[in-house]
Amino acid sequence: MNIVDVAGLNVSFRRGREDIRVVDDVSLTVAEGETFGLIGASGSGKSTVLRVLAGLNLEWSGAIGLFGEALTPRRRFEGELRRRVQMVFQHPYGSLHPSHSIRGILSEPLIVHRRPDVARRVTEALAQVGFGPEIADRKPHQLSGGQRQRIAIARALLLDPDLLLLDEPTSALDTSVQAEILNLLTTIKQARPITYILVSHDRDVIAHMCDRQVEMRAGRIVAAA
């Protein structure tokens, strides 16, 4: 069963008096449980596709279905869809509130979605990405880049999403740490039913992680494998 259906997706940005099309007639499907790769150079449009699927970019045209539900341009995700789709960003420091503790960062989505047993769930989330409870009192600037990315992954998984969107999750990290993050993502996927869409410019990362992939160039899909 497909949980992502995209047909004729277009995204344009206004630059001065000109509309610049950054995603041009993109169509793709992603099956439940699959790890699907979007590969391409910087500026190819792959991260924009991911942001549309995450509900972060609302200005688009075309047809998109998530879990059999048709999306509407310029309408924010509501209800269960907000829980079922989560995203991990390229630069974890920018996505983690610098003045909040790790405990506060992980507690926030649970509180917003009115989940019970917040303290227990935070401890379990930390353990899932290889941390003990003592790290919960630290702040993001006290962690390494790899540690911050593991916290970002833990936060994305707290609400038990069905679709995890990964935007260059290792490109800002040292090579040795990249392998740790990829292995962690593999272990998580083996332990729970979840679908990944992974964006990367690194062909080795895509080949290692993905069941299928498409390549983007200048906003268009130019190859599939």
PDB file of C-alpha atoms in Angstrom:
ATOM      1  CA  MET A   1       0.000   0.000   0.000  1.00  0.00           C
ATOM      2  CA  ASN A   2       1.267   3.476  -0.855  1.00  0.00           C
ATOM      3  CA  ILE A   3       1.244   5.965   1.988  1.00  0.00           C
ATOM      4  CA  VAL A   4       2.624   8.790  -0.180  1.00  0.00           C
ATOM      5  CA  ASP A   5       1.193   9.650  -3.603  1.00  0.00           C
ATOM      6  CA  VAL A   6       2.512  12.752  -5.351  1.00  0.00           C
ATOM      7  CA  ALA A   7       1.400  13.734  -8.859  1.00  0.00           C
ATOM      8  CA  GLY A   8       2.464  16.823 -10.795  1.00  0.00           C
ATOM      9  CA  LEU A   9       3.859  18.699  -7.785  1.00  0.00           C
ATOM     10  CA  ASN A  10       4.989  22.260  -8.522  1.00  0.00           C
ATOM     11  CA  VAL A  11       6.507  24.770  -6.103  1.00  0.00           C
ATOM     12  CA  SER A  12       7.559  28.317  -6.984  1.00  0.00           C
ATOM     13  CA  PHE A  13       9.187  31.085  -4.960  1.00  0.00           C
ATOM     14  CA  ARG A  14       8.876  34.792  -5.607  1.00  0.00           C
ATOM     15  CA  ARG A  15      12.199  36.509  -6.262  1.00  0.00           C
ATOM     16  CA  GLY A  16      11.718  40.196  -6.942  1.00  0.00           C
ATOM     17  CA  ARG A  17       9.161  40.370  -9.730  1.00  0.00           C
ATOM     18  CA  GLU A  18       9.848  36.872 -10.970  1.00  0.00           C
ATOM     19  CA  ASP A  19       8.444  33.490  -9.957  1.00  0.00           C
ATOM     20  CA  ILE A  20      11.184  30.867  -9.739  1.00  0.00           C
ATOM     21  CA  ARG A  21       9.971  27.281 -10.047  1.00  0.00           C
ATOM     22  CA  VAL A  22      12.040  25.078  -7.732  1.00  0.00           C
ATOM     23  CA  VAL A  23       9.950  21.901  -8.055  1.00  0.00           C
ATOM     24  CA  ASP A  24       8.654  21.142 -11.523  1.00  0.00           C
ATOM     25  CA  ASP A  25       6.039  18.450 -12.224  1.00  0.00           C
ATOM     26  CA  VAL A  26       7.350  15.916  -9.688  1.00  0.00           C
ATOM     27  CA  SER A  27       5.476  12.642  -9.308  1.00  0.00           C
ATOM     28  CA  LEU A  28       6.402   9.798  -6.963  1.00  0.00           C
ATOM     29  CA  THR A  29       4.962   7.131  -4.690  1.00  0.00           C
ATOM     30  CA  VAL A  30       6.271   5.658  -1.444  1.00  0.00           C
ATOM     31  CA  ALA A  31       5.050   2.316  -0.129  1.00  0.00           C
ATOM     32  CA  GLU A  32       4.338   1.580   3.509  1.00  0.00           C
ATOM     33  CA  GLY A  33       7.495   0.389   5.292  1.00  0.00           C
ATOM     34  CA  GLU A  34       9.808   1.527   2.509  1.00  0.00           C
ATOM     35  CA  THR A  35      12.951   3.629   2.779  1.00  0.00           C
ATOM     36  CA  PHE A  36      12.712   5.936  -0.214  1.00  0.00           C
ATOM     37  CA  GLY A  37      15.585   8.175  -1.319  1.00  0.00           C
ATOM     38  CA  LEU A  38      15.635  11.586  -2.967  1.00  0.00           C
ATOM     39  CA  ILE A  39      19.111  12.356  -4.248  1.00  0.00           C
ATOM     40  CA  GLY A  40      20.441  15.463  -5.938  1.00  0.00           C
ATOM     41  CA  ALA A  41      22.809  18.376  -5.670  1.00  0.00           C
ATOM     42  CA  SER A  42      22.122  21.432  -3.525  1.00  0.00           C
ATOM     43  CA  GLY A  43      19.309  23.460  -5.074  1.00  0.00           C
ATOM     44  CA  SER A  44      17.813  20.518  -6.976  1.00  0.00           C
ATOM     45  CA  GLY A  45      14.483  20.835  -5.142  1.00  0.00           C
ATOM     46  CA  LYS A  46      14.649  17.673  -3.062  1.00  0.00           C
ATOM     47  CA  SER A  47      14.414  19.374   0.346  1.00  0.00           C
ATOM     48  CA  THR A  48      11.513  21.495  -0.899  1.00  0.00           C
ATOM     49  CA  VAL A  49       9.597  18.318  -1.745  1.00  0.00           C
ATOM     50  CA  LEU A  50      10.258  17.094   1.786  1.00  0.00           C
ATOM     51  CA  ARG A  51       9.047  20.348   3.342  1.00  0.00           C
ATOM     52  CA  VAL A  52       5.807  20.128   1.360  1.00  0.00           C
ATOM     53  CA  LEU A  53       5.260  16.565   2.608  1.00  0.00           C
ATOM     54  CA  ALA A  54       5.965  17.749   6.166  1.00  0.00           C
ATOM     55  CA  GLY A  55       3.337  20.474   5.904  1.00  0.00           C
ATOM     56  CA  LEU A  56       5.964  23.204   6.313  1.00  0.00           C
ATOM     57  CA  ASN A  57       5.640  24.620   2.799  1.00  0.00           C
ATOM     58  CA  LEU A  58       1.983  25.243   2.050  1.00  0.00           C
ATOM     59  CA  GLU A  59       2.362  27.017  -1.298  1.00  0.00           C
ATOM     60  CA  TRP A  60       2.255  24.288  -3.927  1.00  0.00           C
ATOM     61  CA  SER A  61       0.110  22.931  -6.727  1.00  0.00           C
ATOM     62  CA  GLY A  62      -0.544  19.417  -7.935  1.00  0.00           C
ATOM     63  CA  ALA A  63      -2.002  16.417  -6.111  1.00  0.00           C
ATOM     64  CA  ILE A  64      -0.685  14.904  -2.867  1.00  0.00           C
ATOM     65  CA  GLY A  65      -2.101  12.039  -0.839  1.00  0.00           C
ATOM     66  CA  LEU A  66      -0.792  10.960   2.573  1.00  0.00           C
ATOM     67  CA  PHE A  67      -2.220   7.767   4.076  1.00  0.00           C
ATOM     68  CA  GLY A  68      -5.041   7.962   1.557  1.00  0.00           C
ATOM     69  CA  GLU A  69      -5.972  11.515   2.575  1.00  0.00           C
ATOM     70  CA  ALA A  70      -5.795  14.238  -0.089  1.00  0.00           C
ATOM     71  CA  LEU A  71      -3.885  17.341   0.992  1.00  0.00           C
ATOM     72  CA  THR A  72      -5.033  20.851   0.170  1.00  0.00           C
ATOM     73  CA  PRO A  73      -2.579  23.650  -0.679  1.00  0.00           C
ATOM     74  CA  ARG A  74      -2.305  26.453   1.906  1.00  0.00           C
ATOM     75  CA  ARG A  75      -3.941  24.318   4.592  1.00  0.00           C
ATOM     76  CA  ARG A  76      -1.941  23.283   7.659  1.00  0.00           C
ATOM     77  CA  PHE A  77      -1.829  19.711   8.898  1.00  0.00           C
ATOM     78  CA  GLU A  78      -4.437  18.992  11.552  1.00  0.00           C
ATOM     79  CA  GLY A  79      -5.386  16.158  13.873  1.00  0.00           C
ATOM     80  CA  GLU A  80      -3.696  12.812  13.450  1.00  0.00           C
ATOM     81  CA  LEU A  81      -1.772  13.932  10.374  1.00  0.00           C
ATOM     82  CA  ARG A  82       0.356  16.220  12.570  1.00  0.00           C
ATOM     83  CA  ARG A  83       1.374  13.188  14.623  1.00  0.00           C
ATOM     84  CA  ARG A  84       1.824  10.708  11.794  1.00  0.00           C
ATOM     85  CA  VAL A  85       4.349  12.801   9.832  1.00  0.00           C
ATOM     86  CA  GLN A  86       7.542  13.987  11.547  1.00  0.00           C
ATOM     87  CA  MET A  87      10.785  15.462  10.196  1.00  0.00           C
ATOM     88  CA  VAL A  88      14.468  15.441  11.144  1.00  0.00           C
ATOM     89  CA  PHE A  89      16.427  18.409   9.830  1.00  0.00           C
ATOM     90  CA  GLN A  90      19.950  18.762   8.496  1.00  0.00           C
ATOM     91  CA  HIS A  91      21.212  21.059  11.259  1.00  0.00           C
ATOM     92  CA  PRO A  92      19.981  19.779  14.628  1.00  0.00           C
ATOM     93  CA  TYR A  93      21.219  22.810  16.586  1.00  0.00           C
ATOM     94  CA  GLY A  94      18.899  25.075  14.627  1.00  0.00           C
ATOM     95  CA  SER A  95      15.902  22.835  15.300  1.00  0.00           C
ATOM     96  CA  LEU A  96      16.493  22.467  19.068  1.00  0.00           C
ATOM     97  CA  HIS A  97      15.627  25.423  21.291  1.00  0.00           C
ATOM     98  CA  PRO A  98      19.015  26.635  22.607  1.00  0.00           C
ATOM     99  CA  SER A  99      17.749  27.791  26.010  1.00  0.00           C
ATOM    100  CA  HIS A 100      15.665  24.714  26.818  1.00  0.00           C
ATOM    101  CA  SER A 101      16.951  21.570  28.471  1.00  0.00           C
ATOM    102  CA  ILE A 102      16.807  18.275  26.599  1.00  0.00           C
ATOM    103  CA  ARG A 103      14.028  17.263  28.987  1.00  0.00           C
ATOM    104  CA  GLY A 104      12.031  20.344  28.037  1.00  0.00           C
ATOM    105  CA  ILE A 105      12.640  19.843  24.318  1.00  0.00           C
ATOM    106  CA  LEU A 106      11.406  16.249  24.447  1.00  0.00           C
ATOM    107  CA  SER A 107       8.523  16.979  26.801  1.00  0.00           C
ATOM    108  CA  GLU A 108       7.011  19.725  24.651  1.00  0.00           C
ATOM    109  CA  PRO A 109       5.434  17.606  21.868  1.00  0.00           C
ATOM    110  CA  LEU A 110       4.060  15.174  24.443  1.00  0.00           C
ATOM    111  CA  ILE A 111       2.441  18.002  26.384  1.00  0.00           C
ATOM    112  CA  VAL A 112       1.049  19.634  23.233  1.00  0.00           C
ATOM    113  CA  HIS A 113      -0.513  16.336  22.146  1.00  0.00           C
ATOM    114  CA  ARG A 114      -1.675  15.599  25.709  1.00  0.00           C
ATOM    115  CA  ARG A 115       0.215  12.349  26.066  1.00  0.00           C
ATOM    116  CA  PRO A 116       0.333  10.808  29.568  1.00  0.00           C
ATOM    117  CA  ASP A 117       3.460   9.731  31.494  1.00  0.00           C
ATOM    118  CA  VAL A 118       5.661  12.437  30.022  1.00  0.00           C
ATOM    119  CA  ALA A 119       8.682  11.736  32.250  1.00  0.00           C
ATOM    120  CA  ARG A 120       8.635   8.018  31.457  1.00  0.00           C
ATOM    121  CA  ARG A 121       8.255   8.619  27.728  1.00  0.00           C
ATOM    122  CA  VAL A 122      11.175  11.068  27.717  1.00  0.00           C
ATOM    123  CA  THR A 123      13.412   8.537  29.484  1.00  0.00           C
ATOM    124  CA  GLU A 124      12.396   5.811  27.017  1.00  0.00           C
ATOM    125  CA  ALA A 125      13.023   8.105  24.054  1.00  0.00           C
ATOM    126  CA  LEU A 126      16.514   8.894  25.317  1.00  0.00           C
ATOM    127  CA  ALA A 127      17.273   5.213  25.788  1.00  0.00           C
ATOM    128  CA  GLN A 128      16.082   4.450  22.256  1.00  0.00           C
ATOM    129  CA  VAL A 129      18.820   6.692  20.831  1.00  0.00           C
ATOM    130  CA  GLY A 130      21.508   5.500  23.251  1.00  0.00           C
ATOM    131  CA  PHE A 131      21.347   8.020  26.117  1.00  0.00           C
ATOM    132  CA  GLY A 132      20.898   7.631  29.846  1.00  0.00           C
ATOM    133  CA  PRO A 133      18.470   9.856  31.778  1.00  0.00           C
ATOM    134  CA  GLU A 134      21.295  12.075  33.060  1.00  0.00           C
ATOM    135  CA  ILE A 135      21.592  13.866  29.721  1.00  0.00           C
ATOM    136  CA  ALA A 136      18.077  15.288  30.116  1.00  0.00           C
ATOM    137  CA  ASP A 137      19.337  18.240  32.184  1.00  0.00           C
ATOM    138  CA  ARG A 138      21.827  19.390  29.537  1.00  0.00           C
ATOM    139  CA  LYS A 139      21.178  22.002  26.875  1.00  0.00           C
ATOM    140  CA  PRO A 140      21.871  21.629  23.139  1.00  0.00           C
ATOM    141  CA  HIS A 141      25.112  23.652  23.212  1.00  0.00           C
ATOM    142  CA  GLN A 142      26.536  21.137  25.710  1.00  0.00           C
ATOM    143  CA  LEU A 143      26.205  18.297  23.210  1.00  0.00           C
ATOM    144  CA  SER A 144      28.196  17.337  20.130  1.00  0.00           C
ATOM    145  CA  GLY A 145      26.665  17.513  16.664  1.00  0.00           C
ATOM    146  CA  GLY A 146      26.040  13.775  16.602  1.00  0.00           C
ATOM    147  CA  GLN A 147      24.443  13.860  20.049  1.00  0.00           C
ATOM    148  CA  ARG A 148      22.174  16.719  19.005  1.00  0.00           C
ATOM    149  CA  GLN A 149      21.059  14.801  15.928  1.00  0.00           C
ATOM    150  CA  ARG A 150      20.218  11.793  18.090  1.00  0.00           C
ATOM    151  CA  ILE A 151      18.090  14.051  20.298  1.00  0.00           C
ATOM    152  CA  ALA A 152      16.362  15.408  17.168  1.00  0.00           C
ATOM    153  CA  ILE A 153      15.601  11.840  16.081  1.00  0.00           C
ATOM    154  CA  ALA A 154      14.281  10.988  19.553  1.00  0.00           C
ATOM    155  CA  ARG A 155      11.983  14.012  19.466  1.00  0.00           C
ATOM    156  CA  ALA A 156      10.668  13.070  16.008  1.00  0.00           C
ATOM    157  CA  LEU A 157       9.858   9.550  17.210  1.00  0.00           C
ATOM    158  CA  LEU A 158       8.122  10.551  20.460  1.00  0.00           C
ATOM    159  CA  LEU A 159       4.660  10.690  18.881  1.00  0.00           C
ATOM    160  CA  ASP A 160       5.034   7.315  17.122  1.00  0.00           C
ATOM    161  CA  PRO A 161       4.922   8.661  13.562  1.00  0.00           C
ATOM    162  CA  ASP A 162       4.215   6.455  10.568  1.00  0.00           C
ATOM    163  CA  LEU A 163       6.322   8.573   8.189  1.00  0.00           C
ATOM    164  CA  LEU A 164       9.720  10.033   9.099  1.00  0.00           C
ATOM    165  CA  LEU A 165      11.177  12.634   6.733  1.00  0.00           C
ATOM    166  CA  LEU A 166      14.986  12.870   6.915  1.00  0.00           C
ATOM    167  CA  ASP A 167      16.523  15.983   5.371  1.00  0.00           C
ATOM    168  CA  GLU A 168      20.271  15.374   4.962  1.00  0.00           C
ATOM    169  CA  PRO A 169      20.432  14.010   8.533  1.00  0.00           C
ATOM    170  CA  THR A 170      24.175  13.244   8.402  1.00  0.00           C
ATOM    171  CA  SER A 171      25.648  15.878   6.072  1.00  0.00           C
ATOM    172  CA  ALA A 172      26.586  18.283   8.894  1.00  0.00           C
ATOM    173  CA  LEU A 173      28.413  15.547  10.837  1.00  0.00           C
ATOM    174  CA  ASP A 174      31.892  14.021  10.801  1.00  0.00           C
ATOM    175  CA  THR A 175      32.256  10.836   8.757  1.00  0.00           C
ATOM    176  CA  SER A 176      32.554   8.551  11.790  1.00  0.00           C
ATOM    177  CA  VAL A 177      29.439  10.081  13.365  1.00  0.00           C
ATOM    178  CA  GLN A 178      27.518   9.795  10.090  1.00  0.00           C
ATOM    179  CA  ALA A 179      27.819   6.010  10.287  1.00  0.00           C
ATOM    180  CA  GLU A 180      26.493   6.022  13.869  1.00  0.00           C
ATOM    181  CA  ILE A 181      23.396   7.988  12.853  1.00  0.00           C
ATOM    182  CA  LEU A 182      22.698   5.786   9.829  1.00  0.00           C
ATOM    183  CA  ASN A 183      23.082   2.654  11.955  1.00  0.00           C
ATOM    184  CA  LEU A 184      20.721   4.137  14.537  1.00  0.00           C
ATOM    185  CA  LEU A 185      18.097   4.839  11.864  1.00  0.00           C
ATOM    186  CA  THR A 186      18.457   1.273  10.580  1.00  0.00           C
ATOM    187  CA  THR A 187      18.049  -0.155  14.091  1.00  0.00           C
ATOM    188  CA  ILE A 188      14.941   1.960  14.728  1.00  0.00           C
ATOM    189  CA  LYS A 189      13.355   0.804  11.491  1.00  0.00           C
ATOM    190  CA  GLN A 190      14.037  -2.834  12.341  1.00  0.00           C
ATOM    191  CA  ALA A 191      12.327  -2.397  15.707  1.00  0.00           C
ATOM    192  CA  ARG A 192       9.124  -0.653  14.638  1.00  0.00           C
ATOM    193  CA  PRO A 193       6.869  -0.225  11.583  1.00  0.00           C
ATOM    194  CA  ILE A 194       7.846   3.084  10.017  1.00  0.00           C
ATOM    195  CA  THR A 195       8.438   4.546   6.560  1.00  0.00           C
ATOM    196  CA  TYR A 196      11.411   6.780   5.755  1.00  0.00           C
ATOM    197  CA  ILE A 197      11.924   9.344   3.034  1.00  0.00           C
ATOM    198  CA  LEU A 198      15.605  10.235   3.019  1.00  0.00           C
ATOM    199  CA  VAL A 199      17.007  13.290   1.231  1.00  0.00           C
ATOM    200  CA  SER A 200      20.751  13.323   0.537  1.00  0.00           C
ATOM    201  CA  HIS A 201      23.356  14.473  -1.953  1.00  0.00           C
ATOM    202  CA  ASP A 202      25.521  11.468  -1.002  1.00  0.00           C
ATOM    203  CA  ARG A 203      25.025   8.494  -3.324  1.00  0.00           C
ATOM    204  CA  ASP A 204      26.696   6.104  -0.874  1.00  0.00           C
ATOM    205  CA  VAL A 205      24.245   7.055   1.882  1.00  0.00           C
ATOM    206  CA  ILE A 206      21.263   6.594  -0.435  1.00  0.00           C
ATOM    207  CA  ALA A 207      22.561   3.263  -1.752  1.00  0.00           C
ATOM    208  CA  HIS A 208      23.193   1.997   1.788  1.00  0.00           C
ATOM    209  CA  MET A 209      19.826   3.031   3.228  1.00  0.00           C
ATOM    210  CA  CYS A 210      17.193   3.046   0.507  1.00  0.00           C
ATOM    211  CA  ASP A 211      15.003   0.429  -1.144  1.00  0.00           C
ATOM    212  CA  ARG A 212      14.294   2.781  -4.068  1.00  0.00           C
ATOM    213  CA  GLN A 213      15.486   6.198  -5.106  1.00  0.00           C
ATOM    214  CA  VAL A 214      14.888   9.006  -7.561  1.00  0.00           C
ATOM    215  CA  GLU A 215      17.360  11.666  -8.627  1.00  0.00           C
ATOM    216  CA  MET A 216      16.367  15.311  -8.910  1.00  0.00           C
ATOM    217  CA  ARG A 217      18.006  17.995 -10.993  1.00  0.00           C
ATOM    218  CA  ALA A 218      16.779  21.581 -11.458  1.00  0.00           C
ATOM    219  CA  GLY A 219      13.493  20.754  -9.788  1.00  0.00           C
ATOM    220  CA  ARG A 220      12.655  17.690 -11.869  1.00  0.00           C
ATOM    221  CA  ILE A 221      13.036  13.926 -11.457  1.00  0.00           C
ATOM    222  CA  VAL A 222      15.616  12.816 -14.007  1.00  0.00           C
ATOM    223  CA  ALA A 223      16.242   9.193 -12.986  1.00  0.00           C
ATOM    224  CA  ALA A 224      14.747   6.435 -10.845  1.00  0.00           C
ATOM    225  CA  ALA A 225      16.143   3.197  -9.472  1.00  0.00           C
TER     226      ALA A 225
END
